[in-house]
Amino acid sequence: MEYFGPSTNSASPYASMGAFAPQARFFVEDGLPSANDAPLVSGDHSLRVCQCGPSQAEVPGQPVWVAPNSLYKRADINAGNIGESRKSIVYVGRLVAEKNVDQLVPAFHQSGLVDEGAVLEIVGFGNAVETIERQIVDLGLEESVVVHGRIESPIELAEIYARSIMSISPGYVGLSVTQSLGFGVPMLYPEDAPHAPEIELAAVGPMQSYSPTTEESLAVALREYFLHLVSNPVSAEKVSAKVGDLYSAETMASGISAALRGQVVEFDKEGWPKEMVVR
């Protein structure tokens, strides 16, 4: 079966207490209660796993359990103290070239959102930080772009998300979307990037894609989605509550527990286990 444990990747911005990251996946061959070694199929493996039919089609004649890949305990998943004016755009993740983070500052500059009072907040660390800091100075954005560095505390992150109208992933989407929607913040992401399985959350909360994955397209999408959210604000509390129900550490653990105990799982019409969601 596939089991998720605490992240051991010290370079991950999600490697905090209670956090679970993809790098920590490993397979357990023994210990299942069935002689057929029925597999535990993780709920973070795209929509095929969240939808009962497609999951069972891949393992015909065998039971399926769902263990959604999670970051935090249910108590830590909330929309925080949301202010009346949410003007920040936040990026949380590793600052490395493969995540296209070199597009963040130039695209923000091109979007013209500085004139709308927007602020770009960047949380993370990596070898691209010097490039980002140089871009900020070269474009004269010292008052409009903040580089926080590494932040692991859910409490500190919640404060940043609470003042953010949207998050952004200029490269592939991973656990950062679970985090963003968990704090009630919509995400903008490139449609044609090679995303991790967490892209399934597009069916759960507000996300907007753009294409192609270029600095110019990002600039246009940033402005359009920002202005759209100003005029059409989302209910951060409702988004956070849904993600908290489906993607908490408790819900993930209940899926693993059900598999180990051989518990028969019934699915609702959306493909989610009826009895495994911790509320």
PDB file of C-alpha atoms in Angstrom:
ATOM      1  CA  MET A   1       0.000   0.000   0.000  1.00  0.00           C
ATOM      2  CA  GLU A   2       1.050   3.605  -0.270  1.00  0.00           C
ATOM      3  CA  TYR A   3       1.537   5.308   3.044  1.00  0.00           C
ATOM      4  CA  PHE A   4       2.296   8.926   3.829  1.00  0.00           C
ATOM      5  CA  GLY A   5       4.522   9.888   6.745  1.00  0.00           C
ATOM      6  CA  PRO A   6       5.938  13.164   8.053  1.00  0.00           C
ATOM      7  CA  SER A   7       8.149  14.982   5.591  1.00  0.00           C
ATOM      8  CA  THR A   8      11.852  14.251   5.916  1.00  0.00           C
ATOM      9  CA  ASN A   9      12.802  16.728   3.224  1.00  0.00           C
ATOM     10  CA  SER A  10      14.437  19.607   5.093  1.00  0.00           C
ATOM     11  CA  ALA A  11      14.440  21.720   1.928  1.00  0.00           C
ATOM     12  CA  SER A  12      10.665  21.612   1.728  1.00  0.00           C
ATOM     13  CA  PRO A  13       8.797  24.728   2.899  1.00  0.00           C
ATOM     14  CA  TYR A  14       6.189  22.315   4.205  1.00  0.00           C
ATOM     15  CA  ALA A  15       8.539  20.350   6.446  1.00  0.00           C
ATOM     16  CA  SER A  16       6.903  21.530   9.651  1.00  0.00           C
ATOM     17  CA  MET A  17       5.253  19.824  12.578  1.00  0.00           C
ATOM     18  CA  GLY A  18       2.222  17.905  11.437  1.00  0.00           C
ATOM     19  CA  ALA A  19       3.094  18.400   7.774  1.00  0.00           C
ATOM     20  CA  PHE A  20       3.007  15.650   5.180  1.00  0.00           C
ATOM     21  CA  ALA A  21       4.840  16.049   1.883  1.00  0.00           C
ATOM     22  CA  PRO A  22       5.119  13.957  -1.284  1.00  0.00           C
ATOM     23  CA  GLN A  23       8.798  13.256  -0.703  1.00  0.00           C
ATOM     24  CA  ALA A  24       7.815  11.100   2.287  1.00  0.00           C
ATOM     25  CA  ARG A  25       5.846   8.519   0.319  1.00  0.00           C
ATOM     26  CA  PHE A  26       6.934   4.925   0.642  1.00  0.00           C
ATOM     27  CA  PHE A  27       5.399   1.544  -0.020  1.00  0.00           C
ATOM     28  CA  VAL A  28       4.533  -1.120   2.519  1.00  0.00           C
ATOM     29  CA  GLU A  29       4.278  -4.606   1.034  1.00  0.00           C
ATOM     30  CA  ASP A  30       3.040  -6.475   4.096  1.00  0.00           C
ATOM     31  CA  GLY A  31       0.606  -6.005   6.936  1.00  0.00           C
ATOM     32  CA  LEU A  32      -2.684  -5.592   5.064  1.00  0.00           C
ATOM     33  CA  PRO A  33      -5.591  -7.571   6.460  1.00  0.00           C
ATOM     34  CA  SER A  34      -6.441  -9.118   3.110  1.00  0.00           C
ATOM     35  CA  ALA A  35      -4.788 -12.203   1.671  1.00  0.00           C
ATOM     36  CA  ASN A  36      -5.010 -10.457  -1.688  1.00  0.00           C
ATOM     37  CA  ASP A  37      -2.916  -7.547  -0.425  1.00  0.00           C
ATOM     38  CA  ALA A  38      -5.570  -5.055  -1.546  1.00  0.00           C
ATOM     39  CA  PRO A  39      -3.794  -1.764  -2.201  1.00  0.00           C
ATOM     40  CA  LEU A  40      -4.336   1.511  -0.432  1.00  0.00           C
ATOM     41  CA  VAL A  41      -4.689   4.051  -3.208  1.00  0.00           C
ATOM     42  CA  SER A  42      -3.778   7.517  -2.033  1.00  0.00           C
ATOM     43  CA  GLY A  43      -6.368  10.245  -2.434  1.00  0.00           C
ATOM     44  CA  ASP A  44      -3.766  12.669  -3.745  1.00  0.00           C
ATOM     45  CA  HIS A  45      -3.349  10.697  -6.955  1.00  0.00           C
ATOM     46  CA  SER A  46      -5.411  12.972  -9.166  1.00  0.00           C
ATOM     47  CA  LEU A  47      -9.157  12.767  -9.717  1.00  0.00           C
ATOM     48  CA  ARG A  48      -8.990   9.101 -10.699  1.00  0.00           C
ATOM     49  CA  VAL A  49      -8.582   8.236  -7.045  1.00  0.00           C
ATOM     50  CA  CYS A  50     -11.159  10.626  -5.671  1.00  0.00           C
ATOM     51  CA  GLN A  51     -13.663   9.181  -8.128  1.00  0.00           C
ATOM     52  CA  CYS A  52     -14.558   5.700  -6.934  1.00  0.00           C
ATOM     53  CA  GLY A  53     -15.293   4.257 -10.383  1.00  0.00           C
ATOM     54  CA  PRO A  54     -11.988   5.161 -12.065  1.00  0.00           C
ATOM     55  CA  SER A  55     -10.071   4.014  -8.994  1.00  0.00           C
ATOM     56  CA  GLN A  56     -11.698   0.633  -8.961  1.00  0.00           C
ATOM     57  CA  ALA A  57     -11.225   0.291 -12.713  1.00  0.00           C
ATOM     58  CA  GLU A  58      -7.468   0.398 -12.149  1.00  0.00           C
ATOM     59  CA  VAL A  59      -7.623  -2.287  -9.465  1.00  0.00           C
ATOM     60  CA  PRO A  60     -10.663  -4.350 -10.547  1.00  0.00           C
ATOM     61  CA  GLY A  61     -12.162  -6.699  -8.021  1.00  0.00           C
ATOM     62  CA  GLN A  62     -10.205  -5.192  -5.145  1.00  0.00           C
ATOM     63  CA  PRO A  63     -11.260  -2.738  -2.425  1.00  0.00           C
ATOM     64  CA  VAL A  64     -10.027   0.847  -2.575  1.00  0.00           C
ATOM     65  CA  TRP A  65      -9.227   3.176   0.299  1.00  0.00           C
ATOM     66  CA  VAL A  66      -8.556   6.912   0.073  1.00  0.00           C
ATOM     67  CA  ALA A  67      -5.864   8.723   2.072  1.00  0.00           C
ATOM     68  CA  PRO A  68      -5.725  12.342   0.861  1.00  0.00           C
ATOM     69  CA  ASN A  69      -2.230  13.826   0.987  1.00  0.00           C
ATOM     70  CA  SER A  70      -2.353  16.387   3.781  1.00  0.00           C
ATOM     71  CA  LEU A  71      -0.358  19.176   5.376  1.00  0.00           C
ATOM     72  CA  TYR A  72      -1.949  20.066   8.681  1.00  0.00           C
ATOM     73  CA  LYS A  73      -4.236  18.876  11.432  1.00  0.00           C
ATOM     74  CA  ARG A  74      -7.846  19.976  11.061  1.00  0.00           C
ATOM     75  CA  ALA A  75      -7.492  22.593  13.811  1.00  0.00           C
ATOM     76  CA  ASP A  76      -4.735  24.340  11.838  1.00  0.00           C
ATOM     77  CA  ILE A  77      -6.755  24.601   8.621  1.00  0.00           C
ATOM     78  CA  ASN A  78      -8.741  27.824   8.722  1.00  0.00           C
ATOM     79  CA  ALA A  79      -9.129  31.132   6.940  1.00  0.00           C
ATOM     80  CA  GLY A  80      -7.485  33.145   9.726  1.00  0.00           C
ATOM     81  CA  ASN A  81      -8.350  36.714  10.655  1.00  0.00           C
ATOM     82  CA  ILE A  82      -9.327  38.048   7.254  1.00  0.00           C
ATOM     83  CA  GLY A  83      -9.038  41.788   6.812  1.00  0.00           C
ATOM     84  CA  GLU A  84     -11.498  43.938   4.886  1.00  0.00           C
ATOM     85  CA  SER A  85      -8.921  44.697   2.199  1.00  0.00           C
ATOM     86  CA  ARG A  86      -6.921  41.802   0.797  1.00  0.00           C
ATOM     87  CA  LYS A  87      -4.255  43.219  -1.500  1.00  0.00           C
ATOM     88  CA  SER A  88      -1.405  40.738  -1.313  1.00  0.00           C
ATOM     89  CA  ILE A  89      -0.509  38.123  -3.905  1.00  0.00           C
ATOM     90  CA  VAL A  90       1.467  35.327  -2.274  1.00  0.00           C
ATOM     91  CA  TYR A  91       3.873  32.681  -3.507  1.00  0.00           C
ATOM     92  CA  VAL A  92       4.887  29.907  -1.084  1.00  0.00           C
ATOM     93  CA  GLY A  93       7.393  27.295  -2.153  1.00  0.00           C
ATOM     94  CA  ARG A  94      10.969  26.578  -3.077  1.00  0.00           C
ATOM     95  CA  LEU A  95      12.798  29.352  -4.899  1.00  0.00           C
ATOM     96  CA  VAL A  96      14.333  27.267  -7.670  1.00  0.00           C
ATOM     97  CA  ALA A  97      14.480  27.590 -11.449  1.00  0.00           C
ATOM     98  CA  GLU A  98      12.301  24.556 -12.176  1.00  0.00           C
ATOM     99  CA  LYS A  99       9.366  26.304 -10.479  1.00  0.00           C
ATOM    100  CA  ASN A 100       9.703  29.340 -12.802  1.00  0.00           C
ATOM    101  CA  VAL A 101      10.093  31.711  -9.863  1.00  0.00           C
ATOM    102  CA  ASP A 102      12.169  34.055 -12.022  1.00  0.00           C
ATOM    103  CA  GLN A 103       8.862  35.039 -13.664  1.00  0.00           C
ATOM    104  CA  LEU A 104       7.230  36.249 -10.461  1.00  0.00           C
ATOM    105  CA  VAL A 105       8.686  39.735 -10.066  1.00  0.00           C
ATOM    106  CA  PRO A 106       8.840  40.739 -13.781  1.00  0.00           C
ATOM    107  CA  ALA A 107       5.260  39.524 -14.358  1.00  0.00           C
ATOM    108  CA  PHE A 108       4.031  41.387 -11.292  1.00  0.00           C
ATOM    109  CA  HIS A 109       5.738  44.524 -12.600  1.00  0.00           C
ATOM    110  CA  GLN A 110       4.205  44.120 -16.066  1.00  0.00           C
ATOM    111  CA  SER A 111       0.734  43.533 -14.630  1.00  0.00           C
ATOM    112  CA  GLY A 112       0.474  47.116 -13.391  1.00  0.00           C
ATOM    113  CA  LEU A 113      -1.062  45.906 -10.144  1.00  0.00           C
ATOM    114  CA  VAL A 114       1.263  48.106  -8.120  1.00  0.00           C
ATOM    115  CA  ASP A 115      -1.034  50.966  -9.172  1.00  0.00           C
ATOM    116  CA  GLU A 116      -3.941  49.007  -7.676  1.00  0.00           C
ATOM    117  CA  GLY A 117      -2.162  48.815  -4.321  1.00  0.00           C
ATOM    118  CA  ALA A 118      -1.158  45.167  -4.700  1.00  0.00           C
ATOM    119  CA  VAL A 119       1.834  43.682  -2.897  1.00  0.00           C
ATOM    120  CA  LEU A 120       3.708  40.537  -3.946  1.00  0.00           C
ATOM    121  CA  GLU A 121       4.800  38.421  -0.971  1.00  0.00           C
ATOM    122  CA  ILE A 122       7.289  35.597  -1.561  1.00  0.00           C
ATOM    123  CA  VAL A 123       7.780  32.892   1.054  1.00  0.00           C
ATOM    124  CA  GLY A 124      10.497  30.288   0.625  1.00  0.00           C
ATOM    125  CA  PHE A 125      14.176  29.747   0.033  1.00  0.00           C
ATOM    126  CA  GLY A 126      16.446  28.372  -2.655  1.00  0.00           C
ATOM    127  CA  ASN A 127      19.206  29.223  -5.081  1.00  0.00           C
ATOM    128  CA  ALA A 128      17.012  31.651  -7.063  1.00  0.00           C
ATOM    129  CA  VAL A 129      16.616  34.104  -4.183  1.00  0.00           C
ATOM    130  CA  GLU A 130      19.509  36.300  -5.374  1.00  0.00           C
ATOM    131  CA  THR A 131      17.953  36.568  -8.838  1.00  0.00           C
ATOM    132  CA  ILE A 132      14.625  37.591  -7.305  1.00  0.00           C
ATOM    133  CA  GLU A 133      16.198  40.185  -5.034  1.00  0.00           C
ATOM    134  CA  ARG A 134      18.130  41.637  -7.980  1.00  0.00           C
ATOM    135  CA  GLN A 135      14.936  41.863 -10.046  1.00  0.00           C
ATOM    136  CA  ILE A 136      13.198  43.731  -7.232  1.00  0.00           C
ATOM    137  CA  VAL A 137      15.935  46.366  -7.148  1.00  0.00           C
ATOM    138  CA  ASP A 138      16.290  46.643 -10.928  1.00  0.00           C
ATOM    139  CA  LEU A 139      12.534  47.219 -11.347  1.00  0.00           C
ATOM    140  CA  GLY A 140      12.249  49.583  -8.398  1.00  0.00           C
ATOM    141  CA  LEU A 141       9.775  47.374  -6.514  1.00  0.00           C
ATOM    142  CA  GLU A 142      11.320  47.553  -3.056  1.00  0.00           C
ATOM    143  CA  GLU A 143       8.070  48.930  -1.616  1.00  0.00           C
ATOM    144  CA  SER A 144       5.796  46.454  -3.402  1.00  0.00           C
ATOM    145  CA  VAL A 145       7.562  43.075  -3.136  1.00  0.00           C
ATOM    146  CA  VAL A 146       8.429  41.356   0.132  1.00  0.00           C
ATOM    147  CA  VAL A 147      10.729  38.320   0.354  1.00  0.00           C
ATOM    148  CA  HIS A 148      10.057  36.625   3.685  1.00  0.00           C
ATOM    149  CA  GLY A 149      12.420  33.685   3.443  1.00  0.00           C
ATOM    150  CA  ARG A 150      11.533  30.351   5.012  1.00  0.00           C
ATOM    151  CA  ILE A 151       8.397  30.228   7.181  1.00  0.00           C
ATOM    152  CA  GLU A 152       7.211  26.942   8.649  1.00  0.00           C
ATOM    153  CA  SER A 153       4.728  28.004  11.312  1.00  0.00           C
ATOM    154  CA  PRO A 154       1.084  27.555  10.216  1.00  0.00           C
ATOM    155  CA  ILE A 155       0.218  30.513  12.444  1.00  0.00           C
ATOM    156  CA  GLU A 156       2.646  32.838  10.653  1.00  0.00           C
ATOM    157  CA  LEU A 157       1.597  31.529   7.243  1.00  0.00           C
ATOM    158  CA  ALA A 158      -2.064  32.036   8.140  1.00  0.00           C
ATOM    159  CA  GLU A 159      -1.354  35.713   8.793  1.00  0.00           C
ATOM    160  CA  ILE A 160       0.115  36.145   5.320  1.00  0.00           C
ATOM    161  CA  TYR A 161      -2.699  34.244   3.618  1.00  0.00           C
ATOM    162  CA  ALA A 162      -5.282  36.262   5.583  1.00  0.00           C
ATOM    163  CA  ARG A 163      -4.174  39.437   3.802  1.00  0.00           C
ATOM    164  CA  SER A 164      -3.802  37.729   0.408  1.00  0.00           C
ATOM    165  CA  ILE A 165      -6.453  37.901  -2.274  1.00  0.00           C
ATOM    166  CA  MET A 166      -4.807  35.108  -4.249  1.00  0.00           C
ATOM    167  CA  SER A 167      -1.784  32.849  -4.385  1.00  0.00           C
ATOM    168  CA  ILE A 168       0.303  32.042  -7.412  1.00  0.00           C
ATOM    169  CA  SER A 169       2.254  29.076  -8.709  1.00  0.00           C
ATOM    170  CA  PRO A 170       4.222  30.090 -11.827  1.00  0.00           C
ATOM    171  CA  GLY A 171       5.363  26.488 -12.295  1.00  0.00           C
ATOM    172  CA  TYR A 172       3.987  23.090 -11.417  1.00  0.00           C
ATOM    173  CA  VAL A 173       1.372  22.857  -8.667  1.00  0.00           C
ATOM    174  CA  GLY A 174       2.056  20.710  -5.629  1.00  0.00           C
ATOM    175  CA  LEU A 175       1.193  20.851  -1.942  1.00  0.00           C
ATOM    176  CA  SER A 176       1.168  24.649  -2.048  1.00  0.00           C
ATOM    177  CA  VAL A 177      -2.373  24.500  -3.441  1.00  0.00           C
ATOM    178  CA  THR A 178      -3.523  22.349  -0.518  1.00  0.00           C
ATOM    179  CA  GLN A 179      -2.060  24.979   1.764  1.00  0.00           C
ATOM    180  CA  SER A 180      -3.479  27.968  -0.126  1.00  0.00           C
ATOM    181  CA  LEU A 181      -7.040  26.660  -0.397  1.00  0.00           C
ATOM    182  CA  GLY A 182      -6.801  25.385   3.175  1.00  0.00           C
ATOM    183  CA  PHE A 183      -6.312  28.985   4.239  1.00  0.00           C
ATOM    184  CA  GLY A 184      -9.185  30.027   1.963  1.00  0.00           C
ATOM    185  CA  VAL A 185      -7.101  31.677  -0.771  1.00  0.00           C
ATOM    186  CA  PRO A 186      -7.678  31.029  -4.517  1.00  0.00           C
ATOM    187  CA  MET A 187      -4.704  30.066  -6.686  1.00  0.00           C
ATOM    188  CA  LEU A 188      -3.529  31.112 -10.146  1.00  0.00           C
ATOM    189  CA  TYR A 189      -1.500  28.468 -11.963  1.00  0.00           C
ATOM    190  CA  PRO A 190      -0.173  27.591 -15.465  1.00  0.00           C
ATOM    191  CA  GLU A 191      -2.353  25.076 -17.262  1.00  0.00           C
ATOM    192  CA  ASP A 192       0.403  23.368 -19.230  1.00  0.00           C
ATOM    193  CA  ALA A 193       2.937  22.769 -16.444  1.00  0.00           C
ATOM    194  CA  PRO A 194       3.696  19.166 -15.313  1.00  0.00           C
ATOM    195  CA  HIS A 195       1.663  19.321 -12.111  1.00  0.00           C
ATOM    196  CA  ALA A 196       1.813  17.049  -9.089  1.00  0.00           C
ATOM    197  CA  PRO A 197      -1.314  15.053  -8.170  1.00  0.00           C
ATOM    198  CA  GLU A 198      -2.504  17.855  -5.861  1.00  0.00           C
ATOM    199  CA  ILE A 199      -3.881  19.582  -8.973  1.00  0.00           C
ATOM    200  CA  GLU A 200      -7.037  17.576  -8.160  1.00  0.00           C
ATOM    201  CA  LEU A 201      -7.979  20.390  -5.776  1.00  0.00           C
ATOM    202  CA  ALA A 202      -9.146  22.366  -8.806  1.00  0.00           C
ATOM    203  CA  ALA A 203     -12.359  20.381  -8.330  1.00  0.00           C
ATOM    204  CA  VAL A 204     -12.578  21.435  -4.669  1.00  0.00           C
ATOM    205  CA  GLY A 205     -11.808  25.152  -4.476  1.00  0.00           C
ATOM    206  CA  PRO A 206     -11.346  28.259  -6.622  1.00  0.00           C
ATOM    207  CA  MET A 207      -8.392  28.004  -8.985  1.00  0.00           C
ATOM    208  CA  GLN A 208      -7.695  29.795 -12.246  1.00  0.00           C
ATOM    209  CA  SER A 209      -5.335  28.565 -14.956  1.00  0.00           C
ATOM    210  CA  TYR A 210      -3.513  30.460 -17.674  1.00  0.00           C
ATOM    211  CA  SER A 211      -1.551  29.463 -20.745  1.00  0.00           C
ATOM    212  CA  PRO A 212       1.147  29.361 -21.984  1.00  0.00           C
ATOM    213  CA  THR A 213       3.629  29.228 -19.111  1.00  0.00           C
ATOM    214  CA  THR A 214       5.358  32.487 -19.927  1.00  0.00           C
ATOM    215  CA  GLU A 215       6.127  35.713 -18.118  1.00  0.00           C
ATOM    216  CA  GLU A 216       3.834  37.656 -20.449  1.00  0.00           C
ATOM    217  CA  SER A 217       0.866  35.312 -19.984  1.00  0.00           C
ATOM    218  CA  LEU A 218       1.389  35.369 -16.238  1.00  0.00           C
ATOM    219  CA  ALA A 219       1.333  39.173 -16.198  1.00  0.00           C
ATOM    220  CA  VAL A 220      -1.993  39.289 -18.041  1.00  0.00           C
ATOM    221  CA  ALA A 221      -3.493  36.522 -15.901  1.00  0.00           C
ATOM    222  CA  LEU A 222      -2.333  38.177 -12.690  1.00  0.00           C
ATOM    223  CA  ARG A 223      -4.117  41.399 -13.506  1.00  0.00           C
ATOM    224  CA  GLU A 224      -7.301  39.761 -14.792  1.00  0.00           C
ATOM    225  CA  TYR A 225      -7.690  37.351 -11.866  1.00  0.00           C
ATOM    226  CA  PHE A 226      -6.799  39.986  -9.262  1.00  0.00           C
ATOM    227  CA  LEU A 227      -9.442  42.399 -10.584  1.00  0.00           C
ATOM    228  CA  HIS A 228     -11.946  39.561 -10.900  1.00  0.00           C
ATOM    229  CA  LEU A 229     -11.482  38.596  -7.253  1.00  0.00           C
ATOM    230  CA  VAL A 230     -11.782  42.226  -6.156  1.00  0.00           C
ATOM    231  CA  SER A 231     -15.181  42.387  -7.846  1.00  0.00           C
ATOM    232  CA  ASN A 232     -16.169  38.794  -7.007  1.00  0.00           C
ATOM    233  CA  PRO A 233     -14.648  37.873  -3.631  1.00  0.00           C
ATOM    234  CA  VAL A 234     -14.724  34.220  -2.621  1.00  0.00           C
ATOM    235  CA  SER A 235     -15.906  32.967   0.757  1.00  0.00           C
ATOM    236  CA  ALA A 236     -12.588  32.115   2.362  1.00  0.00           C
ATOM    237  CA  GLU A 237     -14.312  30.424   5.273  1.00  0.00           C
ATOM    238  CA  LYS A 238     -16.296  28.043   3.037  1.00  0.00           C
ATOM    239  CA  VAL A 239     -13.253  27.141   0.921  1.00  0.00           C
ATOM    240  CA  SER A 240     -11.126  26.523   3.989  1.00  0.00           C
ATOM    241  CA  ALA A 241     -13.812  24.431   5.680  1.00  0.00           C
ATOM    242  CA  LYS A 242     -14.182  22.123   2.672  1.00  0.00           C
ATOM    243  CA  VAL A 243     -10.446  21.595   2.318  1.00  0.00           C
ATOM    244  CA  GLY A 244     -10.188  21.063   6.069  1.00  0.00           C
ATOM    245  CA  ASP A 245     -12.794  18.325   5.917  1.00  0.00           C
ATOM    246  CA  LEU A 246     -11.258  16.522   2.946  1.00  0.00           C
ATOM    247  CA  TYR A 247      -7.504  17.121   3.323  1.00  0.00           C
ATOM    248  CA  SER A 248      -6.714  17.148   7.040  1.00  0.00           C
ATOM    249  CA  ALA A 249      -4.098  14.897   8.613  1.00  0.00           C
ATOM    250  CA  GLU A 250      -6.914  13.211  10.534  1.00  0.00           C
ATOM    251  CA  THR A 251      -8.758  12.351   7.311  1.00  0.00           C
ATOM    252  CA  MET A 252      -5.585  10.981   5.781  1.00  0.00           C
ATOM    253  CA  ALA A 253      -4.907   8.893   8.886  1.00  0.00           C
ATOM    254  CA  SER A 254      -8.457   7.536   8.866  1.00  0.00           C
ATOM    255  CA  GLY A 255      -7.911   6.212   5.333  1.00  0.00           C
ATOM    256  CA  ILE A 256      -4.739   4.437   6.367  1.00  0.00           C
ATOM    257  CA  SER A 257      -6.459   3.066   9.459  1.00  0.00           C
ATOM    258  CA  ALA A 258      -9.405   1.794   7.408  1.00  0.00           C
ATOM    259  CA  ALA A 259      -7.040  -0.020   5.055  1.00  0.00           C
ATOM    260  CA  LEU A 260      -5.109  -1.653   7.886  1.00  0.00           C
ATOM    261  CA  ARG A 261      -8.335  -2.794   9.551  1.00  0.00           C
ATOM    262  CA  GLY A 262      -9.895  -3.958   6.311  1.00  0.00           C
ATOM    263  CA  GLN A 263     -12.860  -1.636   6.869  1.00  0.00           C
ATOM    264  CA  VAL A 264     -15.375  -1.657   4.036  1.00  0.00           C
ATOM    265  CA  VAL A 265     -15.630   1.870   2.622  1.00  0.00           C
ATOM    266  CA  GLU A 266     -18.688   3.293   0.915  1.00  0.00           C
ATOM    267  CA  PHE A 267     -18.271   6.241  -1.442  1.00  0.00           C
ATOM    268  CA  ASP A 268     -20.571   9.187  -2.023  1.00  0.00           C
ATOM    269  CA  LYS A 269     -21.573  10.388  -5.481  1.00  0.00           C
ATOM    270  CA  GLU A 270     -18.434  12.532  -5.737  1.00  0.00           C
ATOM    271  CA  GLY A 271     -16.160   9.592  -4.984  1.00  0.00           C
ATOM    272  CA  TRP A 272     -15.330  10.468  -1.374  1.00  0.00           C
ATOM    273  CA  PRO A 273     -15.576   7.947   1.484  1.00  0.00           C
ATOM    274  CA  LYS A 274     -18.815   8.546   3.411  1.00  0.00           C
ATOM    275  CA  GLU A 275     -17.542   7.695   6.867  1.00  0.00           C
ATOM    276  CA  MET A 276     -13.920   8.797   6.768  1.00  0.00           C
ATOM    277  CA  VAL A 277     -14.158  12.581   6.764  1.00  0.00           C
ATOM    278  CA  VAL A 278     -13.309  14.056  10.166  1.00  0.00           C
ATOM    279  CA  ARG A 279     -15.492  17.089  10.883  1.00  0.00           C
TER     280      ARG A 279
END
